[in-house]
PDB file of C-alpha atoms in Angstrom:
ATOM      1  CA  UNK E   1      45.401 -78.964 -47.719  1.00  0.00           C
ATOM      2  CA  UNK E   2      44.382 -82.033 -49.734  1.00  0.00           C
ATOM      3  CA  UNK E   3      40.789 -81.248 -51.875  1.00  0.00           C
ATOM      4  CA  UNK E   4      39.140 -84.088 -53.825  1.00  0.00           C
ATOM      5  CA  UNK E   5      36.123 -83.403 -55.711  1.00  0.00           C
ATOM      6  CA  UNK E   6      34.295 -86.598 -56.945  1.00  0.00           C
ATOM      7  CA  UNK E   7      30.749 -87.314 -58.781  1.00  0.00           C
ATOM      8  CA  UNK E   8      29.912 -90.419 -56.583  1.00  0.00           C
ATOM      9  CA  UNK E   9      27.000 -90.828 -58.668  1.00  0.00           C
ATOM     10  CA  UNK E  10      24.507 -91.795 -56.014  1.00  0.00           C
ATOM     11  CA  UNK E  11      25.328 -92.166 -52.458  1.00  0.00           C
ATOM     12  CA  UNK E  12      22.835 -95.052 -51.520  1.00  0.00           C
ATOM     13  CA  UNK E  13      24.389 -96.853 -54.553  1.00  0.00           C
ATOM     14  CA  UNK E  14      27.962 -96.802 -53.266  1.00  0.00           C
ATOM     15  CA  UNK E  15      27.909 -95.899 -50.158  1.00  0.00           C
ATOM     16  CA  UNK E  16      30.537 -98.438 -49.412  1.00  0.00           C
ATOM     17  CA  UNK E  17      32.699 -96.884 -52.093  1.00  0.00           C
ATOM     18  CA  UNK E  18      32.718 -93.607 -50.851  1.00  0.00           C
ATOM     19  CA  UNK E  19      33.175 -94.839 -47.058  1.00  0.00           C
ATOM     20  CA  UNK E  20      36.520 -97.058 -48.152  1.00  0.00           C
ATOM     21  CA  UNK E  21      37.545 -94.395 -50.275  1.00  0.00           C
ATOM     22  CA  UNK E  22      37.727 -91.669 -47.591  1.00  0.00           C
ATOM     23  CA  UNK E  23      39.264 -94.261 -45.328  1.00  0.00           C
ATOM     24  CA  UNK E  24      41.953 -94.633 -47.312  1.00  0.00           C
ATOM     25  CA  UNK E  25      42.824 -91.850 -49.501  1.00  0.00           C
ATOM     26  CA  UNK E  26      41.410 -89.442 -46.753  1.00  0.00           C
ATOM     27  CA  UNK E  27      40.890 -86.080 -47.788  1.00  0.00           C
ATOM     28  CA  UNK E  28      40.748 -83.107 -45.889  1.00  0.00           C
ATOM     29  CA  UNK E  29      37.788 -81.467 -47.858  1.00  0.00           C
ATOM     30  CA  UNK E  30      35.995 -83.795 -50.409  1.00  0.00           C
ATOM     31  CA  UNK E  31      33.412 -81.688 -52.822  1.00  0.00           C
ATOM     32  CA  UNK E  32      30.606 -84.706 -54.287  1.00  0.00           C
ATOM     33  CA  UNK E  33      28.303 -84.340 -56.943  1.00  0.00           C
ATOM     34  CA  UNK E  34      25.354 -86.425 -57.996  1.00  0.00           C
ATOM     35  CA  UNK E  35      24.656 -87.541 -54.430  1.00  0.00           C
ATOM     36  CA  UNK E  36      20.702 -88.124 -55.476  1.00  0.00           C
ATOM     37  CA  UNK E  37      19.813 -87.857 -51.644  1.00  0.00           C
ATOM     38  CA  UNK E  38      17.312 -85.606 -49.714  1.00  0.00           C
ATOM     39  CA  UNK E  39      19.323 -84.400 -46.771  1.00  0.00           C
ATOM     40  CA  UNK E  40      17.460 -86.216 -44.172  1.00  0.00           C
ATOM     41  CA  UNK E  41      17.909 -89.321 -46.310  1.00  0.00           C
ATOM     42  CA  UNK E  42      21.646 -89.152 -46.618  1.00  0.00           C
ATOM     43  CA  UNK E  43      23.457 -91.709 -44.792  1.00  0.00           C
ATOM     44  CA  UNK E  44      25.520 -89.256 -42.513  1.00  0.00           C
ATOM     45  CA  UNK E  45      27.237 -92.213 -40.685  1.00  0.00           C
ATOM     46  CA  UNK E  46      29.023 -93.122 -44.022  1.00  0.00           C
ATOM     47  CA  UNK E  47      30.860 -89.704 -44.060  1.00  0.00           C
ATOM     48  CA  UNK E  48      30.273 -88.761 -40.160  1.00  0.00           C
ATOM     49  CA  UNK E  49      32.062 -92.321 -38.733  1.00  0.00           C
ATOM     50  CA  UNK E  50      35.469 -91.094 -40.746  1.00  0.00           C
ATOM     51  CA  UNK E  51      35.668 -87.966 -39.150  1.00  0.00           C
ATOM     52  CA  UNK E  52      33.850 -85.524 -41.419  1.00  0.00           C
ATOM     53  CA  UNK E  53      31.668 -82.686 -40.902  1.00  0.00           C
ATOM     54  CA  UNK E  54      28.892 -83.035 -43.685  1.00  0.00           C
ATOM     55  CA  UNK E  55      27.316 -80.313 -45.413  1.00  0.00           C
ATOM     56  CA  UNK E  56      24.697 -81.464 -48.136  1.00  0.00           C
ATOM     57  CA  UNK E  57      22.403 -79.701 -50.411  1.00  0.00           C
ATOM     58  CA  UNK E  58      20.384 -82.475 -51.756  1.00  0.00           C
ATOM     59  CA  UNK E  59      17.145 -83.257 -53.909  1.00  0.00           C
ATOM     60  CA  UNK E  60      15.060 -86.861 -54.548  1.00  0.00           C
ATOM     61  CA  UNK E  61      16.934 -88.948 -56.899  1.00  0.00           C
ATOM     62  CA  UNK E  62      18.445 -86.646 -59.200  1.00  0.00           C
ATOM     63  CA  UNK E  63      21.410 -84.270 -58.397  1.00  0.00           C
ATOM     64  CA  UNK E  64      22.515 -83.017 -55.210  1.00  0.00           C
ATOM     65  CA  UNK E  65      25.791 -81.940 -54.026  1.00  0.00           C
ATOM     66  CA  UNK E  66      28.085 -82.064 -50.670  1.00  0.00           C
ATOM     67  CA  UNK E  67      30.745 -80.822 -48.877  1.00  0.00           C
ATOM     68  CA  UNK E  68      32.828 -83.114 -46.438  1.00  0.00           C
ATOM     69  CA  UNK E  69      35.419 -81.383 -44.259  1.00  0.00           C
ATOM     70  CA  UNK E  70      37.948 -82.553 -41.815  1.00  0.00           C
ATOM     71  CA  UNK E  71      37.715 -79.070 -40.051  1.00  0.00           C
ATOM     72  CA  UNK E  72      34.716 -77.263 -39.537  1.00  0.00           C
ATOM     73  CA  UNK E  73      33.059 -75.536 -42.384  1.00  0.00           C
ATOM     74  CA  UNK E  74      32.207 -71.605 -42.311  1.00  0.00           C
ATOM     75  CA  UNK E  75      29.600 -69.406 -43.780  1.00  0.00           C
ATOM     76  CA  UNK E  76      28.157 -72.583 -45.731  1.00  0.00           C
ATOM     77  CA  UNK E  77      25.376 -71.043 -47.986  1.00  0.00           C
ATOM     78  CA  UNK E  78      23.202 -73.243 -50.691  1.00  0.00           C
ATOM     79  CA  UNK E  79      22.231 -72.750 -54.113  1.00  0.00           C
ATOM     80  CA  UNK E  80      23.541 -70.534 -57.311  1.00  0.00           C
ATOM     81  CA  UNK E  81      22.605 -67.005 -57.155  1.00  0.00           C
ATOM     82  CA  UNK E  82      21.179 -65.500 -60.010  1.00  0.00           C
ATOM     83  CA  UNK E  83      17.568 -67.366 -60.485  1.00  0.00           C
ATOM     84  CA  UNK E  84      14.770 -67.916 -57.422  1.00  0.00           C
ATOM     85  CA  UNK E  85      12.980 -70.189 -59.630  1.00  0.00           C
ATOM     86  CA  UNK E  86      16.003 -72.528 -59.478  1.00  0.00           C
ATOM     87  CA  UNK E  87      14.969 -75.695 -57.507  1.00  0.00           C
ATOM     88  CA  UNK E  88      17.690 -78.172 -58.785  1.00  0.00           C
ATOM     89  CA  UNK E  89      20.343 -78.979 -55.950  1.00  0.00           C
ATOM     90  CA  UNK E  90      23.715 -77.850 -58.128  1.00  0.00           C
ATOM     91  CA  UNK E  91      25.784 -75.621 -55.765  1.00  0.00           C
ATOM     92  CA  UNK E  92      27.288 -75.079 -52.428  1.00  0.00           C
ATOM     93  CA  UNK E  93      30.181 -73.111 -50.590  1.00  0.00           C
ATOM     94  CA  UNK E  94      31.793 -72.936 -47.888  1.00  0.00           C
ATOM     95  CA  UNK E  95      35.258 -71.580 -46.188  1.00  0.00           C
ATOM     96  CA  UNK E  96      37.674 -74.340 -45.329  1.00  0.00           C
ATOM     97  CA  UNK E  97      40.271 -72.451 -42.772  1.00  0.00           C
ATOM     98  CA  UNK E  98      44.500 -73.871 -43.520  1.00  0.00           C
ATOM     99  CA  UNK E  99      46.673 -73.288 -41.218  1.00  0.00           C
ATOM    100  CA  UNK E 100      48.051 -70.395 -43.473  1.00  0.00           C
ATOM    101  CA  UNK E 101      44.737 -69.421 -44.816  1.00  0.00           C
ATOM    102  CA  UNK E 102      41.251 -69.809 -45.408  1.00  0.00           C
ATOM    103  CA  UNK E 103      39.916 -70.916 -49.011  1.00  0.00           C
ATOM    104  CA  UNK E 104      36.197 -70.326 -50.479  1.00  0.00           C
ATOM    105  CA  UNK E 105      35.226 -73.468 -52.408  1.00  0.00           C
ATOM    106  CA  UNK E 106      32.390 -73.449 -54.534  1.00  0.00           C
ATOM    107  CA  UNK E 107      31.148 -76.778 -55.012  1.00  0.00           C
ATOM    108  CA  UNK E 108      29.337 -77.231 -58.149  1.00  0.00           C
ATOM    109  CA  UNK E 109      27.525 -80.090 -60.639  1.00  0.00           C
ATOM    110  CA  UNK E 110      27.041 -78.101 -63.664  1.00  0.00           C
ATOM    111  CA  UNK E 111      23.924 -79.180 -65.969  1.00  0.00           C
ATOM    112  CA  UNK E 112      24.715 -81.599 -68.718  1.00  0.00           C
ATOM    113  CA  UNK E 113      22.166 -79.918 -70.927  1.00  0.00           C
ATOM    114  CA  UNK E 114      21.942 -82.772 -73.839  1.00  0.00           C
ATOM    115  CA  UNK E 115      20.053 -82.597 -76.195  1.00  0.00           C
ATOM    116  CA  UNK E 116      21.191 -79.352 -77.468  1.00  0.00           C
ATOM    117  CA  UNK E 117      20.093 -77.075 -78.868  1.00  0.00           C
ATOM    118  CA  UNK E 118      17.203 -76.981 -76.771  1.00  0.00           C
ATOM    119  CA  UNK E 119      15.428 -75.790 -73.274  1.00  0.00           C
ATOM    120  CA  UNK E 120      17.838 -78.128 -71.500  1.00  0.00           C
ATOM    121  CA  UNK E 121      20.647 -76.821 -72.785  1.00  0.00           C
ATOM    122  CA  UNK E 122      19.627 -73.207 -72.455  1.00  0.00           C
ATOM    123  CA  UNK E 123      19.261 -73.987 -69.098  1.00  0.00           C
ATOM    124  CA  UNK E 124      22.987 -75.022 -69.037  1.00  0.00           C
ATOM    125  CA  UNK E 125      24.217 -72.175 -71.070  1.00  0.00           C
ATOM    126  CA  UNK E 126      22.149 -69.658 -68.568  1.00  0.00           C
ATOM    127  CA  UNK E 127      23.468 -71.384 -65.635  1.00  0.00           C
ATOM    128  CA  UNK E 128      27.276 -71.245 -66.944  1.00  0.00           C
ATOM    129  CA  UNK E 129      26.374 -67.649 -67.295  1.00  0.00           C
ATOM    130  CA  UNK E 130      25.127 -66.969 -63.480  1.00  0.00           C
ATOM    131  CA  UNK E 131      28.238 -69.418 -62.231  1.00  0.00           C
ATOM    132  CA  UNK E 132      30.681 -66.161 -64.178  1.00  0.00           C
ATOM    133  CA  UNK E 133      28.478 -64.223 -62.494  1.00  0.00           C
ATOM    134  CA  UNK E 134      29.394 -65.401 -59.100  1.00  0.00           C
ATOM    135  CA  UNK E 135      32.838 -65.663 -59.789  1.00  0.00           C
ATOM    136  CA  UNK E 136      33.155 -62.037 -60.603  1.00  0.00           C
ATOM    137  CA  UNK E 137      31.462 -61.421 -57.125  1.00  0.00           C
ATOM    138  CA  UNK E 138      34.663 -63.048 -55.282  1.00  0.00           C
ATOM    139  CA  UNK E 139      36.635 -61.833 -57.357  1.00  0.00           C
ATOM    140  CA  UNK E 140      35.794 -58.360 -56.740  1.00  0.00           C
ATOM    141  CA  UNK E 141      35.367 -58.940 -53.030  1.00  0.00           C
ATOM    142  CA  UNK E 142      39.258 -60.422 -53.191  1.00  0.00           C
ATOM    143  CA  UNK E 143      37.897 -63.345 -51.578  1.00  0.00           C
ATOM    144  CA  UNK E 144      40.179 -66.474 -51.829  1.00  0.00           C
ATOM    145  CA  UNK E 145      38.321 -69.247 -53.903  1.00  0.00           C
ATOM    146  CA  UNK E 146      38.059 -72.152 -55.997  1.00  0.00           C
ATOM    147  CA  UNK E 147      34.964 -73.889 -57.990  1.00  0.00           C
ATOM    148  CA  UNK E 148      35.192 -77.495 -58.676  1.00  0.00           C
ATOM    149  CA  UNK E 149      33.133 -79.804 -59.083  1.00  0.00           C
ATOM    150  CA  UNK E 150      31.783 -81.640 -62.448  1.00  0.00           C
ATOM    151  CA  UNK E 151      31.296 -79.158 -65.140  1.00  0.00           C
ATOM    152  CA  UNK E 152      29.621 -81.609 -67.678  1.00  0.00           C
ATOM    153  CA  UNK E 153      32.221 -79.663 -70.009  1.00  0.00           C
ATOM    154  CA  UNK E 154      34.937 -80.929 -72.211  1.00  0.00           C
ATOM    155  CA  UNK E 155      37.239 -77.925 -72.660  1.00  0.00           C
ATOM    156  CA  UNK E 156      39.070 -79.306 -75.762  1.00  0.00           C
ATOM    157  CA  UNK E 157      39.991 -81.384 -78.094  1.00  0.00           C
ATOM    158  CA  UNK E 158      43.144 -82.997 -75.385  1.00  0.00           C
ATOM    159  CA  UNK E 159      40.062 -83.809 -72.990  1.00  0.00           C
ATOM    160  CA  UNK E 160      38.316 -86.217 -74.981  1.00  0.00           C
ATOM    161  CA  UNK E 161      39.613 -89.499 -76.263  1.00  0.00           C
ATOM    162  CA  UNK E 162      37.528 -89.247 -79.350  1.00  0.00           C
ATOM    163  CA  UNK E 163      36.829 -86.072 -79.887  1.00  0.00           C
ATOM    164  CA  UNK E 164      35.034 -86.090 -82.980  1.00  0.00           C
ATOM    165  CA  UNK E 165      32.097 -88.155 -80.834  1.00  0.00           C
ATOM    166  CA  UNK E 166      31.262 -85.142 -78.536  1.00  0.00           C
ATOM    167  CA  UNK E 167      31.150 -82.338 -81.695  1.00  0.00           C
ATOM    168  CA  UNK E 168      27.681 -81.701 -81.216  1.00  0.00           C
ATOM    169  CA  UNK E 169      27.325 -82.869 -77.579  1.00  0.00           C
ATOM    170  CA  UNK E 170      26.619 -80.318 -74.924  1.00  0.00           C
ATOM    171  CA  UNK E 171      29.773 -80.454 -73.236  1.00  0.00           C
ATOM    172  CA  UNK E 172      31.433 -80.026 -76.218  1.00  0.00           C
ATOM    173  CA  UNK E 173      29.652 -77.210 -78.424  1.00  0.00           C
ATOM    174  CA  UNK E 174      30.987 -74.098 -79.441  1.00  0.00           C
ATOM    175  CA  UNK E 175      29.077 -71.998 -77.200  1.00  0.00           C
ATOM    176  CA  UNK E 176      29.712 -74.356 -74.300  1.00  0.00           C
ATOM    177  CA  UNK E 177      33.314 -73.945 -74.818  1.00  0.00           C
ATOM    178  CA  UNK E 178      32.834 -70.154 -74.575  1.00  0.00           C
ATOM    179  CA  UNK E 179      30.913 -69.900 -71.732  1.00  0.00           C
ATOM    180  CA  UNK E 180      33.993 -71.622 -70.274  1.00  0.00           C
ATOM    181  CA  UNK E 181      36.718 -69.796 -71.483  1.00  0.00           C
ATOM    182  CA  UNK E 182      34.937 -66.526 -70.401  1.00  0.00           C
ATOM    183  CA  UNK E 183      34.743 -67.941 -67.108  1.00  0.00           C
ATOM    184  CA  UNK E 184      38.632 -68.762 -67.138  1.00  0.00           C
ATOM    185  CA  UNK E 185      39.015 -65.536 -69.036  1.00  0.00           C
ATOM    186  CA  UNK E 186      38.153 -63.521 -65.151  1.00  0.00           C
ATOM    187  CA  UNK E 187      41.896 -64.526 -64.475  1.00  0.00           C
ATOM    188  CA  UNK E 188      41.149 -68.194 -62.998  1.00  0.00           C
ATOM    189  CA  UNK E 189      43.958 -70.502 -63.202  1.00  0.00           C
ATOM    190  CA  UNK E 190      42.424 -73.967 -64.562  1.00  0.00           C
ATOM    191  CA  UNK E 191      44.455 -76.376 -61.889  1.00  0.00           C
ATOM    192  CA  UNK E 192      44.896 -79.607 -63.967  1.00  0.00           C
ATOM    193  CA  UNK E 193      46.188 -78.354 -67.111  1.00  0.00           C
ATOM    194  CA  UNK E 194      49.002 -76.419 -65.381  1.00  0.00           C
ATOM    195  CA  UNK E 195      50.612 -79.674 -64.216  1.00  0.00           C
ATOM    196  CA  UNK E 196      48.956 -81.770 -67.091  1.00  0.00           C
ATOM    197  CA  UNK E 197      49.331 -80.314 -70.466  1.00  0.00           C
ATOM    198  CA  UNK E 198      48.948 -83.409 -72.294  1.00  0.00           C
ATOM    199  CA  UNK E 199      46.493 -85.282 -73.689  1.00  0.00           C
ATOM    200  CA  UNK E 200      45.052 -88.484 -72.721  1.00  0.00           C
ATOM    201  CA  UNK E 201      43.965 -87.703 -69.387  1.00  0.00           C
ATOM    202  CA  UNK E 202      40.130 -88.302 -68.512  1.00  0.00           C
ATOM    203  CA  UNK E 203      38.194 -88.458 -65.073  1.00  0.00           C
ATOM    204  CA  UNK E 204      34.835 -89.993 -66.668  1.00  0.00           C
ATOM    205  CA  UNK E 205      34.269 -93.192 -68.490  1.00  0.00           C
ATOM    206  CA  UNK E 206      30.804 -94.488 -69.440  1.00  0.00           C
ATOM    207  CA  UNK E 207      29.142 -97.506 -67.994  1.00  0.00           C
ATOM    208  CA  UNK E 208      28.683 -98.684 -71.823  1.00  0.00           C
ATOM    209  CA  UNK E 209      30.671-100.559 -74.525  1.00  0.00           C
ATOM    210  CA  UNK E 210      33.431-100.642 -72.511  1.00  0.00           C
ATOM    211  CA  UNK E 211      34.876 -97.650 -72.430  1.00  0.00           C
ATOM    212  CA  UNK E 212      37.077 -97.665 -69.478  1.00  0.00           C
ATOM    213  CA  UNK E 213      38.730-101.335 -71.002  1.00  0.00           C
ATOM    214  CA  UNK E 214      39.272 -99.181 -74.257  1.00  0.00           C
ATOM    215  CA  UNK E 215      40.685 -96.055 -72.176  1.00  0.00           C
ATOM    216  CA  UNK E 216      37.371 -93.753 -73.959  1.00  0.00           C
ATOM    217  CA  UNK E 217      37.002 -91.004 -71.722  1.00  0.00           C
ATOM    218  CA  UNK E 218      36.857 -87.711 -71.383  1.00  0.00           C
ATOM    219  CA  UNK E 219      37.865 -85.411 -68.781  1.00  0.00           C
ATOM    220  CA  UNK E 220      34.741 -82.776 -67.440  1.00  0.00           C
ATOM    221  CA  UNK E 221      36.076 -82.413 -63.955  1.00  0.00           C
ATOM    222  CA  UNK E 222      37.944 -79.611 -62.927  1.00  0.00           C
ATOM    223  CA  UNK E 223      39.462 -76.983 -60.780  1.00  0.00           C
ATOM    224  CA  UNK E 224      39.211 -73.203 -61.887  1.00  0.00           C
ATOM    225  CA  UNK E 225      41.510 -71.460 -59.295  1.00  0.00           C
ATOM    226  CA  UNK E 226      41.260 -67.279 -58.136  1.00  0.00           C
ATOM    227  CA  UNK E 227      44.385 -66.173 -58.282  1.00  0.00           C
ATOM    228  CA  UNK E 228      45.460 -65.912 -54.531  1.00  0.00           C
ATOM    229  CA  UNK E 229      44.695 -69.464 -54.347  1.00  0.00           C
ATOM    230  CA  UNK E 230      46.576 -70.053 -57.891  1.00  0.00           C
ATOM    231  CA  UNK E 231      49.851 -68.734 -56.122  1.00  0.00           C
ATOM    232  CA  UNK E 232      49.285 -71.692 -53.504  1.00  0.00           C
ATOM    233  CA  UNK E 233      48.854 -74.834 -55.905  1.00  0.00           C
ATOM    234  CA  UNK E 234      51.182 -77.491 -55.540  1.00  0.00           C
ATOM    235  CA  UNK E 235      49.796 -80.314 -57.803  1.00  0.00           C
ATOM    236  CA  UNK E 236      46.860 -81.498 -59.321  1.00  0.00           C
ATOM    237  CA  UNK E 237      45.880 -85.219 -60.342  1.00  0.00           C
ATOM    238  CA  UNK E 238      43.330 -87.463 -61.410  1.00  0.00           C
ATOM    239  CA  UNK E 239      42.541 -90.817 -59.479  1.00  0.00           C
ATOM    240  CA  UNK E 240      42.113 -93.005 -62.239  1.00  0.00           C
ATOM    241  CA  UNK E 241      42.166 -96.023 -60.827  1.00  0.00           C
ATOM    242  CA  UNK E 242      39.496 -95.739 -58.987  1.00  0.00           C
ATOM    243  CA  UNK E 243      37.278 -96.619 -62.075  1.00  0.00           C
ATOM    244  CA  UNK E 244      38.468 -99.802 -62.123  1.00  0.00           C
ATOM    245  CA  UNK E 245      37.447-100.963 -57.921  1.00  0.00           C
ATOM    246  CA  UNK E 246      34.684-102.832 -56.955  1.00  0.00           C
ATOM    247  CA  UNK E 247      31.075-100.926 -58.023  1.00  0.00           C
ATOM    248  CA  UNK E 248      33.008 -97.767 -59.144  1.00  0.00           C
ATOM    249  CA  UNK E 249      31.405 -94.793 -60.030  1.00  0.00           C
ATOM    250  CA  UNK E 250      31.340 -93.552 -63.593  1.00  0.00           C
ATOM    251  CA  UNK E 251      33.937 -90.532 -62.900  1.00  0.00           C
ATOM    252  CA  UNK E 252      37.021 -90.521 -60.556  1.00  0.00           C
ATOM    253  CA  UNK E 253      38.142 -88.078 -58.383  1.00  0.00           C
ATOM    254  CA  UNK E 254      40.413 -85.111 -58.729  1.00  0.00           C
ATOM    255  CA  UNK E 255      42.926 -83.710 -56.358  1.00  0.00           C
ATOM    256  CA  UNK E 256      43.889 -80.877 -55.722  1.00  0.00           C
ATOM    257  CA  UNK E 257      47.278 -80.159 -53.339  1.00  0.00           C
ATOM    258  CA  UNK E 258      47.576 -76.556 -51.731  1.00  0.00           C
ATOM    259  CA  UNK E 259      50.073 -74.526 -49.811  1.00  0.00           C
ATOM    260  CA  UNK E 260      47.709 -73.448 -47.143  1.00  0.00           C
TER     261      UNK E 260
END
């Protein structure tokens, strides 16, 4: 089972984009972030015409997220459990069934929370906290799962290309970088970095100064694995290219291969 997770970073934007890229690269679950769609609005022929079920969880020109599956979806449930108040479209799961197993993916598009400190990133620092939360919950239900999506956080120094840029950044900070090894900490098996140890590797590259030319990026999307699904991994890689086609998005996807 092929799973790409990509911010598309709007789907009325680049629509086109995302309809050449499943043509061609077709995965058999895609996980996108930053759709910045209502549901209704979302142009389901785009996904629907390349032989995907769509399940979205959208919200008026900001966030949203959506799962695309080859294979019917199960038990596909909305939202981050921890806070009712919650309105902002950030999460979604649903069981993908292998033909040697089934796998819970938790699609996610974690809050950037800039400027920090502040409400904003409180906000990220108590949703980081709710996403452990969850995790523990499968985890002690011995479901099979995986969360990906983009975490808005730059795990270490390898992941940026100037890392002394993002010290006091959000996706950088001390804390943030604690709320994510706590998470990996449950026994989840971060996907990339045990086929990439290196540095220099990035799935995001701003719009400005040029930073894809110069090769300035940093890398804040990711697999975290449970371990049942850890024993299945067979690669994991980054499709940088794609930053460099026609109207490109400001990340890239990630892929993830599994034995299942």
């Amino acid at each position: 089972m092929k799973i790409a997770t990509y911010n598309i970073n709007g789907i009325k934007a680049r629509h086109e984009t995302v309809a050449r890229w499943l043509a061609e690269d077709a995965p058999d679950v895609a996980v996108l972030q930053e759709i910045k769609s209502v549901d209704e609005a979302f142009p389901r022929e785009v996904v629907e015409d390349a032989g995907y079920e769509l399940h979205t969880h959208g919200q008026k020109g900001f966030n949203g997220v959506a799962l695309l599956s080859k294979t019917p979806l199960e038990d596909v449930t909305r939202g981050l459990p921890g806070d009712d108040s919650d309105e902002q479209a950030r999460y979604i799961e649903g069981t993908a069934i292998g033909e040697t197993g089934a796998v819970r993916i938790c699609g996610l598009y974690l809050p950037n929370g800039n400027p920090a400190p502040g409400p904003k990133y409180d906000y990220k620092l108590g949703w980081m906290a709710r996403l452990e939360a969850r995790a523990r919950d499968l985890l002690a239900a011995e479901e099979p799962f995986l969360m990906t999506g983009d975490f808005n956080v730059i795990p270490d120094d390898r992941d940026a290309a100037r890392p002394e840029a993002w010290r006091d950044d959000a996706l950088a900070r001390p804390e943030t970088r604690a709320a994510w090894r706590r998470l990996c900490n449950l026994g989840l098996t971060e996907a990339f970095r045990t086929r990439n140890p290196s540095p220099g590797h990035y799935s995001f590259w701003d719009y400005q100064a040029g930073a894809w030319d110069r090769n300035d990026g940093i890398r804040i999307d990711h697999f975290l694995l449970s371990p049942a699904i850890a024993d299945r991994l067979t690669d994991c890689t980054i499709q940088a290219e794609m930053r460099g086609r026609t109207k490109p998005s400001d990340h890239v996807p990630v892929w993830l291969d599994l034995d299942i």
